[in-house]
């Protein structure tokens, strides 16, 4: 697998650390009910198909990337900088 | 038909014309007492124990492909009871006891071989951790023997003991650990369930779960609607998709785990060897192939195939540990879909829907759990109460904080 980092270009999978589904971007507000924290930390859609997940370009630009890819075919359709994403 | 040595001989003498299919191929009925979704190891053992232990025989197992076409037919076949935490320890201990009587119980040769499992350690700190684990295993009534360096050398003289990075200090021997023939486990449970009246329905994919007023009523399938009083979801890597049909979002991420097998060789590795620091484990099948694997590829995937970096890593670890295998040719590699939970432990529990149960989250260790998982899931579905050795496998434990984090790495999806 190779990911095309918006800053560094196409790089080997080994340069990246996988964090998990993009759910980690949707942190509940302080004081939110426990169920929301459980949902944020543990519960996942885990789709068989297109998903968005977070990868850290550890051996490159140190940016967090949001990767849109297909979990069945391993096809990667988009790689964006998390810092520049439109909420 | 009962299998026996005499039967094999007499069939051999008379042209093997007397064998009959090991199970029927029934069409689905309109209604069952219990439907099990998933005809893999856990689903089939659940059906078997529902019939055998609880007398519930009006049961259907619905399998979207063919029986045993998932992880039960694609794993590295290791059987062990070397867990540490209360909650896991008694469960895997129970499973080991079931393994030890499984062939007689099923009247089926699952080639269960207690050849011993050795976990290697490479530092004083790791030795302490393994002493503690070994004591936990002994306290649970299972077996563990601490081997020093020479002790390991007696069993495994071919390892590289003086590796610069990971010199071998010793190992924890679990004599009752070993392996079994994975397909045969599925087939044995399937045959046993079928003989007790369970309908095993293949090529029947569940497309919906019917729920009325919070009570399960049955399922929709590619072979029509089937009503049921109780439904169990036992679908491993596909748990999230099936549970979503009941409006559930699970604490599961499905990941790839790769495994490898070499060409057949003469007997050379007698044990199951686990080299945790290198993320490598190996055993030799009765057919002669070296069966080995490593860690996850570490990203969510349903592709059932992995990527090259992990292939390279596993090969390097193998060569580091036992350079003698370097000339063996790898015959094939494959990947399974692992239902990874945040704390690395499974779920056997009720759901928010009355009559709907779930058995999932087996991570990369589901094979050894097949007997006890079926035993406990059947108990839960029949009685409505969790079995005593599986009472901590709760679906809500992540919300309540009652985690079963065997590795002690934290309750986070990418850490197990």
Coordinates of C-alpha atoms in Angstrom, one line a residue, chain B residues 14-309:
Chain B
X14 CA -15.5 -53.0 0.2
X15 CA -14.7 -50.0 -2.1
X16 CA -15.6 -47.2 0.3
X17 CA -19.2 -47.4 -1.0
X18 CA -20.9 -47.2 2.4
X19 CA -20.0 -43.6 3.3
X20 CA -22.9 -41.1 3.6
X21 CA -22.7 -37.3 3.6
X22 CA -21.7 -36.0 7.0
X23 CA -24.7 -33.6 7.2
X24 CA -27.9 -33.0 5.4
X25 CA -28.6 -30.0 3.1
X26 CA -32.0 -28.9 4.2
X27 CA -34.2 -26.1 2.8
X28 CA -35.0 -23.5 5.5
X29 CA -38.2 -24.0 7.4
X30 CA -40.6 -21.1 8.0
X31 CA -39.8 -20.9 11.7
X32 CA -37.2 -22.1 14.2
X33 CA -36.8 -21.8 18.0
X34 CA -33.3 -20.5 17.5
X35 CA -31.4 -19.1 14.5
X36 CA -27.6 -18.8 14.6
X37 CA -26.3 -16.4 12.0
X38 CA -22.9 -17.7 10.9
X39 CA -21.7 -21.2 10.1
X40 CA -18.2 -20.9 11.3
X41 CA -16.5 -22.6 14.2
X42 CA -18.3 -20.5 16.9
X43 CA -21.7 -20.7 15.2
X44 CA -21.5 -24.4 14.7
X45 CA -20.3 -25.1 18.2
X46 CA -23.1 -22.9 19.6
X47 CA -25.7 -24.9 17.6
X48 CA -24.1 -28.2 18.7
X49 CA -24.2 -27.3 22.4
X50 CA -27.7 -25.8 22.2
X51 CA -28.8 -29.3 21.0
X52 CA -26.5 -31.4 23.2
X53 CA -26.5 -29.5 26.5
X54 CA -29.9 -27.8 26.4
X55 CA -32.1 -30.1 24.3
X56 CA -32.9 -27.2 21.9
X57 CA -32.9 -28.9 18.5
X58 CA -35.3 -26.8 16.4
X59 CA -32.3 -24.7 15.4
X60 CA -31.0 -23.3 12.1
X61 CA -27.5 -22.2 11.3
X62 CA -27.5 -19.7 8.4
X63 CA -24.3 -19.4 6.5
X64 CA -23.8 -17.1 3.6
X65 CA -21.1 -19.2 2.0
X66 CA -20.3 -22.8 2.8
X67 CA -19.7 -24.1 6.3
X68 CA -16.4 -23.3 7.7
X69 CA -15.5 -20.8 4.9
X70 CA -14.4 -18.0 7.2
X71 CA -11.7 -17.8 9.8
X72 CA -12.2 -21.4 11.0
X73 CA -10.7 -22.5 7.7
X74 CA -8.0 -19.9 7.5
X75 CA -6.2 -19.8 10.9
X76 CA -3.0 -21.1 12.3
X77 CA -4.7 -23.6 14.5
X78 CA -3.2 -22.9 17.9
X79 CA -4.9 -24.2 21.1
X80 CA -3.8 -22.8 24.4
X81 CA -5.0 -21.8 27.9
X82 CA -2.3 -19.4 29.0
X83 CA -4.3 -16.3 29.8
X84 CA -3.7 -14.2 32.9
X85 CA -6.7 -12.1 33.7
X86 CA -9.7 -13.3 35.8
X87 CA -12.5 -13.5 33.2
X88 CA -10.2 -14.7 30.4
X89 CA -8.3 -17.3 32.5
X90 CA -11.3 -19.5 33.5
X91 CA -12.8 -19.2 30.0
X92 CA -9.8 -20.5 28.1
X93 CA -9.2 -23.1 30.8
X94 CA -12.8 -24.4 30.2
X95 CA -12.1 -24.4 26.5
X96 CA -9.0 -26.4 27.0
X97 CA -10.9 -29.0 28.9
X98 CA -13.5 -29.2 26.2
X99 CA -10.7 -29.6 23.6
X100 CA -9.3 -32.5 25.5
X101 CA -12.5 -34.4 25.2
X102 CA -13.6 -33.1 21.9
X103 CA -12.8 -36.0 19.6
X104 CA -14.6 -38.5 21.8
X105 CA -17.5 -36.1 22.2
X106 CA -17.9 -35.4 18.5
X107 CA -16.9 -38.9 17.3
X108 CA -14.6 -36.9 14.9
X109 CA -10.9 -36.8 14.5
X110 CA -10.0 -33.1 14.9
X111 CA -6.3 -34.1 15.1
X112 CA -5.9 -32.3 18.5
X113 CA -2.2 -32.5 19.3
X114 CA -1.0 -31.3 22.7
X115 CA 2.6 -30.9 21.6
X116 CA 3.4 -28.1 24.0
X117 CA 3.6 -24.3 23.5
X118 CA 6.7 -22.3 24.4
X119 CA 6.6 -18.6 24.8
X120 CA 10.1 -17.2 24.7
X121 CA 11.5 -14.3 26.8
X122 CA 14.5 -12.2 26.3
X123 CA 15.1 -10.1 29.5
X124 CA 14.8 -10.3 33.2
X125 CA 11.7 -8.1 33.2
X126 CA 10.0 -10.4 30.7
X127 CA 11.0 -13.4 32.8
X128 CA 9.3 -11.9 35.8
X129 CA 6.1 -11.2 33.7
X130 CA 6.2 -14.8 32.5
X131 CA 6.6 -16.2 36.1
X132 CA 3.6 -14.2 37.0
X133 CA 1.6 -15.5 34.0
X134 CA 2.7 -19.1 34.7
X135 CA 1.5 -18.8 38.3
X136 CA -1.8 -17.5 37.1
X137 CA -2.1 -20.4 34.8
X138 CA -1.3 -22.9 37.6
X139 CA -3.7 -21.2 39.9
X140 CA -6.4 -21.7 37.3
X141 CA -5.6 -25.4 37.4
X142 CA -3.7 -25.4 34.1
X143 CA -0.1 -26.2 33.5
X144 CA 3.0 -24.0 33.1
X145 CA 6.7 -24.8 33.4
X146 CA 9.4 -22.1 33.5
X147 CA 12.3 -23.1 31.3
X148 CA 15.7 -21.4 31.6
X149 CA 18.0 -21.0 28.6
X150 CA 19.3 -24.6 28.8
X151 CA 15.8 -25.8 29.3
X152 CA 14.6 -24.2 26.1
X153 CA 17.7 -25.5 24.3
X154 CA 16.7 -29.0 25.2
X155 CA 13.4 -28.6 23.5
X156 CA 14.4 -26.2 20.7
X157 CA 18.1 -26.6 19.9
X158 CA 17.8 -24.9 16.5
X159 CA 17.0 -21.4 17.8
X160 CA 19.5 -18.6 17.6
X161 CA 20.1 -18.2 21.4
X162 CA 22.7 -15.5 21.1
X163 CA 20.8 -13.0 18.9
X164 CA 22.2 -9.6 19.6
X165 CA 18.9 -7.8 20.0
X166 CA 16.8 -10.7 21.5
X167 CA 19.1 -13.2 23.2
X168 CA 16.9 -16.1 24.6
X169 CA 16.8 -16.1 28.4
X170 CA 14.2 -18.8 28.6
X171 CA 10.6 -19.7 27.9
X172 CA 7.3 -20.5 29.5
X173 CA 6.3 -24.1 28.5
X174 CA 2.6 -24.8 28.4
X175 CA 2.6 -28.6 27.9
X176 CA -1.2 -28.9 27.2
X177 CA -1.0 -26.3 24.5
X178 CA -0.8 -27.4 20.9
X179 CA -2.8 -27.4 17.7
X180 CA -5.7 -29.1 15.9
X181 CA -6.9 -29.5 12.4
X182 CA -9.0 -26.4 11.9
X183 CA -11.4 -27.6 9.1
X184 CA -12.1 -30.8 11.0
X185 CA -13.3 -28.8 14.0
X186 CA -15.9 -27.1 11.9
X187 CA -16.9 -30.3 10.2
X188 CA -17.0 -32.2 13.5
X189 CA -19.3 -29.7 15.1
X190 CA -21.4 -29.4 11.9
X191 CA -21.9 -33.2 11.8
X192 CA -22.7 -33.4 15.5
X193 CA -25.2 -30.6 15.3
X194 CA -26.8 -32.1 12.2
X195 CA -27.1 -35.5 13.9
X196 CA -29.1 -33.8 16.7
X197 CA -31.5 -32.2 14.3
X198 CA -30.0 -28.8 13.7
X199 CA -30.6 -27.5 10.1
X200 CA -27.3 -26.3 8.6
X201 CA -28.4 -24.0 5.7
X202 CA -25.6 -22.8 3.4
X203 CA -25.6 -20.1 0.7
X204 CA -28.2 -18.3 2.8
X205 CA -27.1 -14.7 3.6
X206 CA -29.0 -12.8 6.2
X207 CA -30.1 -9.4 4.8
X208 CA -32.2 -8.1 7.7
X209 CA -33.2 -8.7 11.3
X210 CA -36.9 -8.4 12.0
X211 CA -37.6 -6.6 15.3
X212 CA -41.0 -5.7 16.6
X213 CA -41.4 -3.6 19.8
X214 CA -37.9 -4.4 20.9
X215 CA -38.3 -8.1 20.4
X216 CA -36.6 -10.2 17.7
X217 CA -39.0 -12.0 15.4
X218 CA -36.7 -13.5 12.8
X219 CA -34.5 -12.7 9.9
X220 CA -34.7 -11.8 6.2
X221 CA -32.4 -13.9 4.0
X222 CA -31.5 -14.5 0.4
X223 CA -33.6 -17.6 0.7
X224 CA -36.6 -15.8 2.2
X225 CA -37.9 -14.7 5.6
X226 CA -37.4 -17.1 8.5
X227 CA -39.1 -16.5 11.9
X228 CA -37.3 -17.3 15.1
X229 CA -37.8 -16.8 18.8
X230 CA -34.1 -16.2 19.4
X231 CA -31.4 -15.1 17.1
X232 CA -27.6 -15.3 17.7
X233 CA -25.1 -13.2 15.7
X234 CA -21.9 -15.2 15.5
X235 CA -20.2 -13.8 12.4
X236 CA -16.6 -12.7 13.5
X237 CA -15.2 -10.2 11.1
X238 CA -18.6 -9.3 9.7
X239 CA -20.2 -8.6 13.1
X240 CA -20.5 -4.8 12.5
X241 CA -22.5 -5.3 9.3
X242 CA -24.9 -7.9 10.8
X243 CA -25.3 -6.0 14.1
X244 CA -26.1 -2.8 12.1
X245 CA -29.2 -4.6 10.8
X246 CA -30.4 -4.4 14.4
X247 CA -29.4 -0.8 14.7
X248 CA -26.3 -1.5 16.7
X249 CA -22.9 0.1 16.5
X250 CA -20.3 -2.3 17.9
X251 CA -16.9 -1.8 19.7
X252 CA -15.3 -3.6 16.8
X253 CA -12.9 -2.8 14.0
X254 CA -12.2 -5.5 11.4
X255 CA -8.5 -5.9 10.7
X256 CA -6.3 -8.1 8.6
X257 CA -4.1 -10.8 10.1
X258 CA -1.8 -12.6 7.7
X259 CA -0.5 -16.1 7.9
X260 CA 1.9 -18.2 5.9
X261 CA 2.7 -21.8 5.1
X262 CA 5.8 -23.4 3.6
X263 CA 6.1 -26.5 1.4
X264 CA 5.8 -29.8 3.3
X265 CA 9.0 -30.7 5.2
X266 CA 10.0 -33.6 7.3
X267 CA 9.2 -33.2 11.0
X268 CA 11.5 -30.5 12.4
X269 CA 9.4 -28.3 14.8
X270 CA 7.7 -30.3 17.4
X271 CA 6.2 -27.5 19.4
X272 CA 4.3 -24.3 19.0
X273 CA 6.8 -21.6 19.4
X274 CA 5.9 -18.0 20.1
X275 CA 8.5 -15.2 19.8
X276 CA 6.5 -12.3 21.1
X277 CA 9.2 -9.7 20.8
X278 CA 9.5 -10.3 17.1
X279 CA 5.8 -10.8 16.6
X280 CA 6.3 -14.2 15.2
X281 CA 4.9 -17.7 16.0
X282 CA 5.3 -21.0 14.3
X283 CA 4.3 -24.6 14.3
X284 CA 4.5 -27.5 11.9
X285 CA 1.3 -29.1 10.6
X286 CA 0.9 -32.8 10.4
X287 CA 1.2 -32.5 6.6
X288 CA 4.7 -31.0 7.1
X289 CA 4.2 -27.4 6.2
X290 CA 5.6 -24.8 8.6
X291 CA 2.6 -22.6 9.6
X292 CA 3.5 -19.2 10.9
X293 CA 2.4 -15.7 11.3
X294 CA 2.9 -12.4 13.0
X295 CA 1.0 -9.3 13.9
X296 CA -1.9 -7.5 12.3
X297 CA -1.3 -5.3 9.3
X298 CA -2.8 -2.6 11.5
X299 CA -5.4 -1.0 9.5
X300 CA -9.1 -1.7 9.1
X301 CA -9.7 -4.0 6.1
X302 CA -12.1 -6.6 4.8
X303 CA -9.9 -7.6 1.8
X304 CA -8.8 -10.9 3.3
X305 CA -5.3 -10.2 2.0
X306 CA -2.5 -8.2 3.5
X307 CA 0.3 -6.0 2.4
X308 CA 4.0 -6.6 1.8
X309 CA 5.5 -4.7 4.8

